[in-house]
Amino acid sequence: MAVCARLCGVGQSRRCRRRQRHNQQDQASDSDMDEEEEERIVGQSTGPPHPQSLAELPPELLVEIVSLLPGTALPNVALVCKKFRQILNTETIWRRRCMEEFGMKDDLRKMEVGGVSSRDLYVKLLHPYRHILGLWQPDIGPYGGLLNVVVDGLFIIGWMYLPPHDPRVEDPMRRRPLFRIHLLESNKATVECMYGHKGPHKGDIQTVKKDEFSTKCNQTDYHRMPGGRQEEFRTWLEEEWGRTLEEIFHEHMQELILMKFIYTSQYDNCLTYRRIYLPPAMPSDLLHPGLFKGTYGSHGLEIVMLSFIGTYARATKLTGDPNVPAGQLTLDVDLRRPVVLPDLEQQRNIEELSRLVMGVHEEVQREDQQQAMDTSAAARGAAEGASGGASVAEGVEADHITCSDSCQPGPSTTTTTTTTSPPEALPFVLPLGVMARNEVYPRTCRKCFYGTGLIAGHGFTSPERTPGLFVLFDEDRFGFIWLELKSFSLYSRLTDHLAHSHAPNMERFEAMLMNMQSWTS
């Protein structure tokens, strides 16, 4: 501590230290110390003085100290004095910031060979655009989407993530670049639109407000094709669905595909994006939360976010459709209500499965009715006396299907979902008459739970939650049987590495989930 105080120019002064040395010498004389020993001690006290402040340290030591500071603090360092401002011209400092904050390594050497310094890269590109790195959801009406903005080589690139072609839910995700930012052609950051098939062209990025930004294409003619809208549609269909319109025999699916093309192509990559986070993981979670691809009948594959709030597993749509748009809670699973499957022969009977699930559903409805009666009674009691206000606040609890994500179940009904080892695999088969986009699905499962799924008419009309069965196959796959629709959805984990995407805390994540519904409703 004393050494740090002297380096910063505070603590004991040189005069105080000199007086202290003289006192030591006097004590040595009083103890009959010989003259030779005294001269040796006095000789030691005449060495070079210690640095009085950080500015007096050797430049190489200053570089090492400054390179440990975060990049956001370096502008303030430059304001201290001329020497500090000169120290910040050292490439080592900025190279270290690029590597530690943005994960750049080999790309820095290629860039410096090309004449772009690490300082210019950090000051003019990485630092100004750091706020757009991470996961985002585009505002494309009911369809939504998933954008990941990353430092990719010498660029900042916005990658739109697309599900695999229907119904290959276990295939890897596809990526399409929408924009990029670089320093290659000028001494300032250049934004380019990557949409279309004619190569990069001029674009712009504007920060609307915190956790929100917009992109704009300044040359939309680059998006047009010589064959007009018909050629654009055929090309889009091949990329989106991996097939031609003639190969899609279902008339309703053809209408949905054409509707999506007309709706999404009108934006011309001029979009607004809002930040989203990956769900935080807890030791008690049934499986690791994250992003999954799922089958949704004629709508194709969609991306959902699986999270755990208390004893509920919730799947929220990141991409949607005209019936149930992005941002809505597609699955709500009550982990307090497991369902024990019968033997394989009974599982093939849809009536037997319906009997099991509807039995739990009726029990939930009775509890909700009793809860509503208790709430009503508490409200009447509160109206009769001023002291009833507290009881009302304690008695009011929303239905578990429509409640806020912060709701917690009562301790009397809570059961732990953690296991010390993977549960034994149980035989599983879909009931006869249940439609599945994937004929190949897991034939064993770990656990099953009662849950509800959200269905609605076109335009999200008359939405309602319908009972179903949540089936956990393994750590990376789960399914849901929609009893009313007699349909099965299979979900497979998205395994891509998504940097800068984790929520700071559970409160921020829950607030994001609540906002997502208002974004796309």
mmCIF file with all atom_site columns, C-alpha atoms in Angstrom, residues 186-340:
data_model
loop_
_atom_site.group_PDB
_atom_site.id
_atom_site.type_symbol
_atom_site.label_atom_id
_atom_site.label_alt_id
_atom_site.label_comp_id
_atom_site.label_asym_id
_atom_site.label_entity_id
_atom_site.label_seq_id
_atom_site.pdbx_PDB_ins_code
_atom_site.Cartn_x
_atom_site.Cartn_y
_atom_site.Cartn_z
_atom_site.occupancy
_atom_site.B_iso_or_equiv
_atom_site.pdbx_formal_charge
_atom_site.auth_seq_id
_atom_site.auth_comp_id
_atom_site.auth_asym_id
_atom_site.auth_atom_id
_atom_site.pdbx_PDB_model_num
ATOM 1   C CA . SER A 1 186 ? -11.993 4.617   -46.404 1.00 0.00 ? 186 SER A CA 1
ATOM 2   C CA . ASN A 1 187 ? -10.792 5.970   -43.090 1.00 0.00 ? 187 ASN A CA 1
ATOM 3   C CA . LYS A 1 188 ? -14.287 5.780   -41.628 1.00 0.00 ? 188 LYS A CA 1
ATOM 4   C CA . ALA A 1 189 ? -16.804 2.982   -41.085 1.00 0.00 ? 189 ALA A CA 1
ATOM 5   C CA . THR A 1 190 ? -18.773 2.040   -44.199 1.00 0.00 ? 190 THR A CA 1
ATOM 6   C CA . VAL A 1 191 ? -22.238 0.446   -43.937 1.00 0.00 ? 191 VAL A CA 1
ATOM 7   C CA . GLU A 1 192 ? -23.323 -1.798  -46.801 1.00 0.00 ? 192 GLU A CA 1
ATOM 8   C CA . CYS A 1 193 ? -26.623 -3.563  -47.498 1.00 0.00 ? 193 CYS A CA 1
ATOM 9   C CA . MET A 1 194 ? -26.164 -7.231  -48.442 1.00 0.00 ? 194 MET A CA 1
ATOM 10  C CA . TYR A 1 195 ? -29.768 -7.953  -49.456 1.00 0.00 ? 195 TYR A CA 1
ATOM 11  C CA . GLY A 1 196 ? -30.430 -9.111  -52.998 1.00 0.00 ? 196 GLY A CA 1
ATOM 12  C CA . HIS A 1 197 ? -28.233 -10.873 -55.551 1.00 0.00 ? 197 HIS A CA 1
ATOM 13  C CA . LYS A 1 198 ? -26.110 -8.040  -56.969 1.00 0.00 ? 198 LYS A CA 1
ATOM 14  C CA . GLY A 1 199 ? -23.512 -7.769  -54.209 1.00 0.00 ? 199 GLY A CA 1
ATOM 15  C CA . PRO A 1 200 ? -22.909 -5.180  -51.458 1.00 0.00 ? 200 PRO A CA 1
ATOM 16  C CA . HIS A 1 201 ? -24.305 -1.683  -51.931 1.00 0.00 ? 201 HIS A CA 1
ATOM 17  C CA . LYS A 1 202 ? -24.844 1.481   -49.903 1.00 0.00 ? 202 LYS A CA 1
ATOM 18  C CA . GLY A 1 203 ? -26.783 1.234   -46.677 1.00 0.00 ? 203 GLY A CA 1
ATOM 19  C CA . ASP A 1 204 ? -27.235 3.005   -43.372 1.00 0.00 ? 204 ASP A CA 1
ATOM 20  C CA . ILE A 1 205 ? -27.718 2.123   -39.691 1.00 0.00 ? 205 ILE A CA 1
ATOM 21  C CA . GLN A 1 206 ? -29.444 4.374   -37.177 1.00 0.00 ? 206 GLN A CA 1
ATOM 22  C CA . THR A 1 207 ? -29.775 3.897   -33.439 1.00 0.00 ? 207 THR A CA 1
ATOM 23  C CA . VAL A 1 208 ? -33.417 4.585   -32.609 1.00 0.00 ? 208 VAL A CA 1
ATOM 24  C CA . LYS A 1 209 ? -33.081 4.217   -28.825 1.00 0.00 ? 209 LYS A CA 1
ATOM 25  C CA . LYS A 1 210 ? -31.475 1.887   -26.317 1.00 0.00 ? 210 LYS A CA 1
ATOM 26  C CA . ASP A 1 211 ? -31.756 -1.757  -27.408 1.00 0.00 ? 211 ASP A CA 1
ATOM 27  C CA . GLU A 1 212 ? -33.223 -0.760  -30.763 1.00 0.00 ? 212 GLU A CA 1
ATOM 28  C CA . PHE A 1 213 ? -31.733 0.142   -34.138 1.00 0.00 ? 213 PHE A CA 1
ATOM 29  C CA . SER A 1 214 ? -32.842 0.443   -37.775 1.00 0.00 ? 214 SER A CA 1
ATOM 30  C CA . THR A 1 215 ? -31.289 -0.424  -41.134 1.00 0.00 ? 215 THR A CA 1
ATOM 31  C CA . LYS A 1 216 ? -31.934 1.316   -44.423 1.00 0.00 ? 216 LYS A CA 1
ATOM 32  C CA . CYS A 1 217 ? -30.932 0.408   -47.971 1.00 0.00 ? 217 CYS A CA 1
ATOM 33  C CA . ASN A 1 218 ? -29.970 3.405   -50.121 1.00 0.00 ? 218 ASN A CA 1
ATOM 34  C CA . GLN A 1 219 ? -29.946 1.455   -53.418 1.00 0.00 ? 219 GLN A CA 1
ATOM 35  C CA . THR A 1 220 ? -33.029 -0.758  -53.460 1.00 0.00 ? 220 THR A CA 1
ATOM 36  C CA . ASP A 1 221 ? -32.628 -1.270  -57.226 1.00 0.00 ? 221 ASP A CA 1
ATOM 37  C CA . TYR A 1 222 ? -29.945 -3.802  -56.272 1.00 0.00 ? 222 TYR A CA 1
ATOM 38  C CA . HIS A 1 223 ? -32.769 -5.968  -54.898 1.00 0.00 ? 223 HIS A CA 1
ATOM 39  C CA . ARG A 1 224 ? -34.604 -6.201  -58.214 1.00 0.00 ? 224 ARG A CA 1
ATOM 40  C CA . MET A 1 225 ? -34.113 -9.053  -60.680 1.00 0.00 ? 225 MET A CA 1
ATOM 41  C CA . PRO A 1 226 ? -34.289 -8.909  -64.503 1.00 0.00 ? 226 PRO A CA 1
ATOM 42  C CA . GLY A 1 227 ? -37.295 -11.250 -64.598 1.00 0.00 ? 227 GLY A CA 1
ATOM 43  C CA . GLY A 1 228 ? -39.344 -9.020  -62.313 1.00 0.00 ? 228 GLY A CA 1
ATOM 44  C CA . ARG A 1 229 ? -41.429 -10.178 -59.357 1.00 0.00 ? 229 ARG A CA 1
ATOM 45  C CA . GLN A 1 230 ? -41.947 -13.661 -60.751 1.00 0.00 ? 230 GLN A CA 1
ATOM 46  C CA . GLU A 1 231 ? -38.211 -14.361 -60.845 1.00 0.00 ? 231 GLU A CA 1
ATOM 47  C CA . GLU A 1 232 ? -37.793 -12.807 -57.391 1.00 0.00 ? 232 GLU A CA 1
ATOM 48  C CA . PHE A 1 233 ? -40.554 -15.060 -56.045 1.00 0.00 ? 233 PHE A CA 1
ATOM 49  C CA . ARG A 1 234 ? -39.074 -18.224 -57.571 1.00 0.00 ? 234 ARG A CA 1
ATOM 50  C CA . THR A 1 235 ? -35.641 -17.389 -56.173 1.00 0.00 ? 235 THR A CA 1
ATOM 51  C CA . TRP A 1 236 ? -37.068 -16.566 -52.725 1.00 0.00 ? 236 TRP A CA 1
ATOM 52  C CA . LEU A 1 237 ? -39.115 -19.781 -52.708 1.00 0.00 ? 237 LEU A CA 1
ATOM 53  C CA . GLU A 1 238 ? -36.058 -21.880 -53.518 1.00 0.00 ? 238 GLU A CA 1
ATOM 54  C CA . GLU A 1 239 ? -34.092 -20.243 -50.692 1.00 0.00 ? 239 GLU A CA 1
ATOM 55  C CA . GLU A 1 240 ? -36.942 -20.242 -48.157 1.00 0.00 ? 240 GLU A CA 1
ATOM 56  C CA . TRP A 1 241 ? -38.473 -23.666 -48.797 1.00 0.00 ? 241 TRP A CA 1
ATOM 57  C CA . GLY A 1 242 ? -35.952 -25.519 -50.971 1.00 0.00 ? 242 GLY A CA 1
ATOM 58  C CA . ARG A 1 243 ? -38.536 -26.360 -53.620 1.00 0.00 ? 243 ARG A CA 1
ATOM 59  C CA . THR A 1 244 ? -40.653 -24.894 -56.421 1.00 0.00 ? 244 THR A CA 1
ATOM 60  C CA . LEU A 1 245 ? -44.305 -23.899 -56.165 1.00 0.00 ? 245 LEU A CA 1
ATOM 61  C CA . GLU A 1 246 ? -45.265 -26.828 -58.404 1.00 0.00 ? 246 GLU A CA 1
ATOM 62  C CA . GLU A 1 247 ? -43.768 -29.227 -55.852 1.00 0.00 ? 247 GLU A CA 1
ATOM 63  C CA . ILE A 1 248 ? -46.050 -27.873 -53.103 1.00 0.00 ? 248 ILE A CA 1
ATOM 64  C CA . PHE A 1 249 ? -49.386 -29.607 -53.711 1.00 0.00 ? 249 PHE A CA 1
ATOM 65  C CA . HIS A 1 250 ? -51.242 -28.307 -50.665 1.00 0.00 ? 250 HIS A CA 1
ATOM 66  C CA . GLU A 1 251 ? -53.290 -25.316 -51.823 1.00 0.00 ? 251 GLU A CA 1
ATOM 67  C CA . HIS A 1 252 ? -53.505 -23.746 -48.367 1.00 0.00 ? 252 HIS A CA 1
ATOM 68  C CA . MET A 1 253 ? -49.716 -23.945 -47.997 1.00 0.00 ? 253 MET A CA 1
ATOM 69  C CA . GLN A 1 254 ? -49.286 -22.244 -51.389 1.00 0.00 ? 254 GLN A CA 1
ATOM 70  C CA . GLU A 1 255 ? -51.461 -19.365 -50.216 1.00 0.00 ? 255 GLU A CA 1
ATOM 71  C CA . LEU A 1 256 ? -49.460 -19.004 -46.984 1.00 0.00 ? 256 LEU A CA 1
ATOM 72  C CA . ILE A 1 257 ? -46.152 -19.005 -48.870 1.00 0.00 ? 257 ILE A CA 1
ATOM 73  C CA . LEU A 1 258 ? -47.308 -16.376 -51.371 1.00 0.00 ? 258 LEU A CA 1
ATOM 74  C CA . MET A 1 259 ? -48.685 -14.237 -48.554 1.00 0.00 ? 259 MET A CA 1
ATOM 75  C CA . LYS A 1 260 ? -45.361 -14.336 -46.706 1.00 0.00 ? 260 LYS A CA 1
ATOM 76  C CA . PHE A 1 261 ? -43.395 -13.366 -49.812 1.00 0.00 ? 261 PHE A CA 1
ATOM 77  C CA . ILE A 1 262 ? -45.625 -10.366 -50.538 1.00 0.00 ? 262 ILE A CA 1
ATOM 78  C CA . TYR A 1 263 ? -45.524 -9.211  -46.924 1.00 0.00 ? 263 TYR A CA 1
ATOM 79  C CA . THR A 1 264 ? -41.799 -9.595  -46.246 1.00 0.00 ? 264 THR A CA 1
ATOM 80  C CA . SER A 1 265 ? -40.442 -8.364  -49.595 1.00 0.00 ? 265 SER A CA 1
ATOM 81  C CA . GLN A 1 266 ? -42.090 -4.955  -49.214 1.00 0.00 ? 266 GLN A CA 1
ATOM 82  C CA . TYR A 1 267 ? -39.576 -3.954  -46.505 1.00 0.00 ? 267 TYR A CA 1
ATOM 83  C CA . ASP A 1 268 ? -36.553 -4.038  -48.866 1.00 0.00 ? 268 ASP A CA 1
ATOM 84  C CA . ASN A 1 269 ? -34.263 -4.597  -45.857 1.00 0.00 ? 269 ASN A CA 1
ATOM 85  C CA . CYS A 1 270 ? -35.420 -1.341  -44.241 1.00 0.00 ? 270 CYS A CA 1
ATOM 86  C CA . LEU A 1 271 ? -36.156 -2.808  -40.822 1.00 0.00 ? 271 LEU A CA 1
ATOM 87  C CA . THR A 1 272 ? -36.244 -2.006  -37.120 1.00 0.00 ? 272 THR A CA 1
ATOM 88  C CA . TYR A 1 273 ? -34.644 -4.458  -34.699 1.00 0.00 ? 273 TYR A CA 1
ATOM 89  C CA . ARG A 1 274 ? -35.195 -4.920  -30.971 1.00 0.00 ? 274 ARG A CA 1
ATOM 90  C CA . ARG A 1 275 ? -32.732 -6.675  -28.673 1.00 0.00 ? 275 ARG A CA 1
ATOM 91  C CA . ILE A 1 276 ? -33.505 -10.112 -27.298 1.00 0.00 ? 276 ILE A CA 1
ATOM 92  C CA . TYR A 1 277 ? -31.592 -12.297 -24.843 1.00 0.00 ? 277 TYR A CA 1
ATOM 93  C CA . LEU A 1 278 ? -31.007 -15.996 -24.390 1.00 0.00 ? 278 LEU A CA 1
ATOM 94  C CA . PRO A 1 279 ? -32.743 -17.331 -21.259 1.00 0.00 ? 279 PRO A CA 1
ATOM 95  C CA . PRO A 1 280 ? -30.582 -17.706 -18.134 1.00 0.00 ? 280 PRO A CA 1
ATOM 96  C CA . ALA A 1 281 ? -29.962 -21.298 -17.003 1.00 0.00 ? 281 ALA A CA 1
ATOM 97  C CA . MET A 1 282 ? -30.711 -22.545 -13.488 1.00 0.00 ? 282 MET A CA 1
ATOM 98  C CA . PRO A 1 283 ? -29.611 -25.830 -11.838 1.00 0.00 ? 283 PRO A CA 1
ATOM 99  C CA . SER A 1 284 ? -33.263 -26.834 -11.339 1.00 0.00 ? 284 SER A CA 1
ATOM 100 C CA . ASP A 1 285 ? -34.178 -26.568 -15.050 1.00 0.00 ? 285 ASP A CA 1
ATOM 101 C CA . LEU A 1 286 ? -35.613 -29.688 -16.667 1.00 0.00 ? 286 LEU A CA 1
ATOM 102 C CA . LEU A 1 287 ? -33.145 -29.234 -19.551 1.00 0.00 ? 287 LEU A CA 1
ATOM 103 C CA . HIS A 1 288 ? -30.846 -26.465 -20.645 1.00 0.00 ? 288 HIS A CA 1
ATOM 104 C CA . PRO A 1 289 ? -32.934 -23.510 -21.933 1.00 0.00 ? 289 PRO A CA 1
ATOM 105 C CA . GLY A 1 290 ? -32.231 -21.977 -25.328 1.00 0.00 ? 290 GLY A CA 1
ATOM 106 C CA . LEU A 1 291 ? -33.442 -21.751 -28.927 1.00 0.00 ? 291 LEU A CA 1
ATOM 107 C CA . PHE A 1 292 ? -35.191 -24.587 -30.772 1.00 0.00 ? 292 PHE A CA 1
ATOM 108 C CA . LYS A 1 293 ? -36.545 -25.217 -34.279 1.00 0.00 ? 293 LYS A CA 1
ATOM 109 C CA . GLY A 1 294 ? -40.074 -26.635 -34.366 1.00 0.00 ? 294 GLY A CA 1
ATOM 110 C CA . THR A 1 295 ? -42.572 -27.929 -36.932 1.00 0.00 ? 295 THR A CA 1
ATOM 111 C CA . TYR A 1 296 ? -45.821 -25.966 -37.319 1.00 0.00 ? 296 TYR A CA 1
ATOM 112 C CA . GLY A 1 297 ? -47.811 -27.772 -40.003 1.00 0.00 ? 297 GLY A CA 1
ATOM 113 C CA . SER A 1 298 ? -48.448 -25.770 -43.150 1.00 0.00 ? 298 SER A CA 1
ATOM 114 C CA . HIS A 1 299 ? -46.510 -22.816 -41.728 1.00 0.00 ? 299 HIS A CA 1
ATOM 115 C CA . GLY A 1 300 ? -43.248 -24.764 -41.925 1.00 0.00 ? 300 GLY A CA 1
ATOM 116 C CA . LEU A 1 301 ? -40.458 -24.586 -39.367 1.00 0.00 ? 301 LEU A CA 1
ATOM 117 C CA . GLU A 1 302 ? -40.375 -21.824 -36.777 1.00 0.00 ? 302 GLU A CA 1
ATOM 118 C CA . ILE A 1 303 ? -37.888 -20.763 -34.065 1.00 0.00 ? 303 ILE A CA 1
ATOM 119 C CA . VAL A 1 304 ? -38.942 -20.752 -30.406 1.00 0.00 ? 304 VAL A CA 1
ATOM 120 C CA . MET A 1 305 ? -37.170 -19.782 -27.191 1.00 0.00 ? 305 MET A CA 1
ATOM 121 C CA . LEU A 1 306 ? -37.524 -22.283 -24.331 1.00 0.00 ? 306 LEU A CA 1
ATOM 122 C CA . SER A 1 307 ? -37.205 -20.790 -20.842 1.00 0.00 ? 307 SER A CA 1
ATOM 123 C CA . PHE A 1 308 ? -38.049 -21.839 -17.286 1.00 0.00 ? 308 PHE A CA 1
ATOM 124 C CA . ILE A 1 309 ? -39.894 -19.590 -14.839 1.00 0.00 ? 309 ILE A CA 1
ATOM 125 C CA . GLY A 1 310 ? -40.493 -21.257 -11.495 1.00 0.00 ? 310 GLY A CA 1
ATOM 126 C CA . THR A 1 311 ? -42.045 -24.658 -12.214 1.00 0.00 ? 311 THR A CA 1
ATOM 127 C CA . TYR A 1 312 ? -43.226 -23.723 -15.707 1.00 0.00 ? 312 TYR A CA 1
ATOM 128 C CA . ALA A 1 313 ? -41.504 -24.365 -19.035 1.00 0.00 ? 313 ALA A CA 1
ATOM 129 C CA . ARG A 1 314 ? -42.429 -21.758 -21.633 1.00 0.00 ? 314 ARG A CA 1
ATOM 130 C CA . ALA A 1 315 ? -41.756 -21.652 -25.364 1.00 0.00 ? 315 ALA A CA 1
ATOM 131 C CA . THR A 1 316 ? -41.996 -18.186 -26.951 1.00 0.00 ? 316 THR A CA 1
ATOM 132 C CA . LYS A 1 317 ? -42.053 -17.716 -30.718 1.00 0.00 ? 317 LYS A CA 1
ATOM 133 C CA . LEU A 1 318 ? -39.185 -15.779 -32.304 1.00 0.00 ? 318 LEU A CA 1
ATOM 134 C CA . THR A 1 319 ? -40.580 -16.427 -35.771 1.00 0.00 ? 319 THR A CA 1
ATOM 135 C CA . GLY A 1 320 ? -44.315 -16.694 -36.314 1.00 0.00 ? 320 GLY A CA 1
ATOM 136 C CA . ASP A 1 321 ? -47.135 -16.891 -38.819 1.00 0.00 ? 321 ASP A CA 1
ATOM 137 C CA . PRO A 1 322 ? -50.448 -15.134 -39.595 1.00 0.00 ? 322 PRO A CA 1
ATOM 138 C CA . ASN A 1 323 ? -52.293 -17.316 -37.078 1.00 0.00 ? 323 ASN A CA 1
ATOM 139 C CA . VAL A 1 324 ? -49.992 -17.071 -34.038 1.00 0.00 ? 324 VAL A CA 1
ATOM 140 C CA . PRO A 1 325 ? -47.427 -14.280 -34.563 1.00 0.00 ? 325 PRO A CA 1
ATOM 141 C CA . ALA A 1 326 ? -43.875 -14.032 -33.303 1.00 0.00 ? 326 ALA A CA 1
ATOM 142 C CA . GLY A 1 327 ? -43.543 -12.999 -29.670 1.00 0.00 ? 327 GLY A CA 1
ATOM 143 C CA . GLN A 1 328 ? -46.510 -15.067 -28.454 1.00 0.00 ? 328 GLN A CA 1
ATOM 144 C CA . LEU A 1 329 ? -46.316 -17.830 -25.846 1.00 0.00 ? 329 LEU A CA 1
ATOM 145 C CA . THR A 1 330 ? -46.813 -20.917 -28.010 1.00 0.00 ? 330 THR A CA 1
ATOM 146 C CA . LEU A 1 331 ? -46.343 -23.538 -25.244 1.00 0.00 ? 331 LEU A CA 1
ATOM 147 C CA . ASP A 1 332 ? -46.949 -23.312 -21.494 1.00 0.00 ? 332 ASP A CA 1
ATOM 148 C CA . VAL A 1 333 ? -45.983 -26.481 -19.607 1.00 0.00 ? 333 VAL A CA 1
ATOM 149 C CA . ASP A 1 334 ? -46.768 -27.123 -15.933 1.00 0.00 ? 334 ASP A CA 1
ATOM 150 C CA . LEU A 1 335 ? -43.859 -29.170 -14.583 1.00 0.00 ? 335 LEU A CA 1
ATOM 151 C CA . ARG A 1 336 ? -45.829 -29.886 -11.385 1.00 0.00 ? 336 ARG A CA 1
ATOM 152 C CA . ARG A 1 337 ? -48.195 -32.091 -13.402 1.00 0.00 ? 337 ARG A CA 1
ATOM 153 C CA . PRO A 1 338 ? -46.370 -35.099 -14.893 1.00 0.00 ? 338 PRO A CA 1
ATOM 154 C CA . VAL A 1 339 ? -48.284 -37.552 -17.075 1.00 0.00 ? 339 VAL A CA 1
ATOM 155 C CA . VAL A 1 340 ? -47.470 -41.262 -16.864 1.00 0.00 ? 340 VAL A CA 1
#
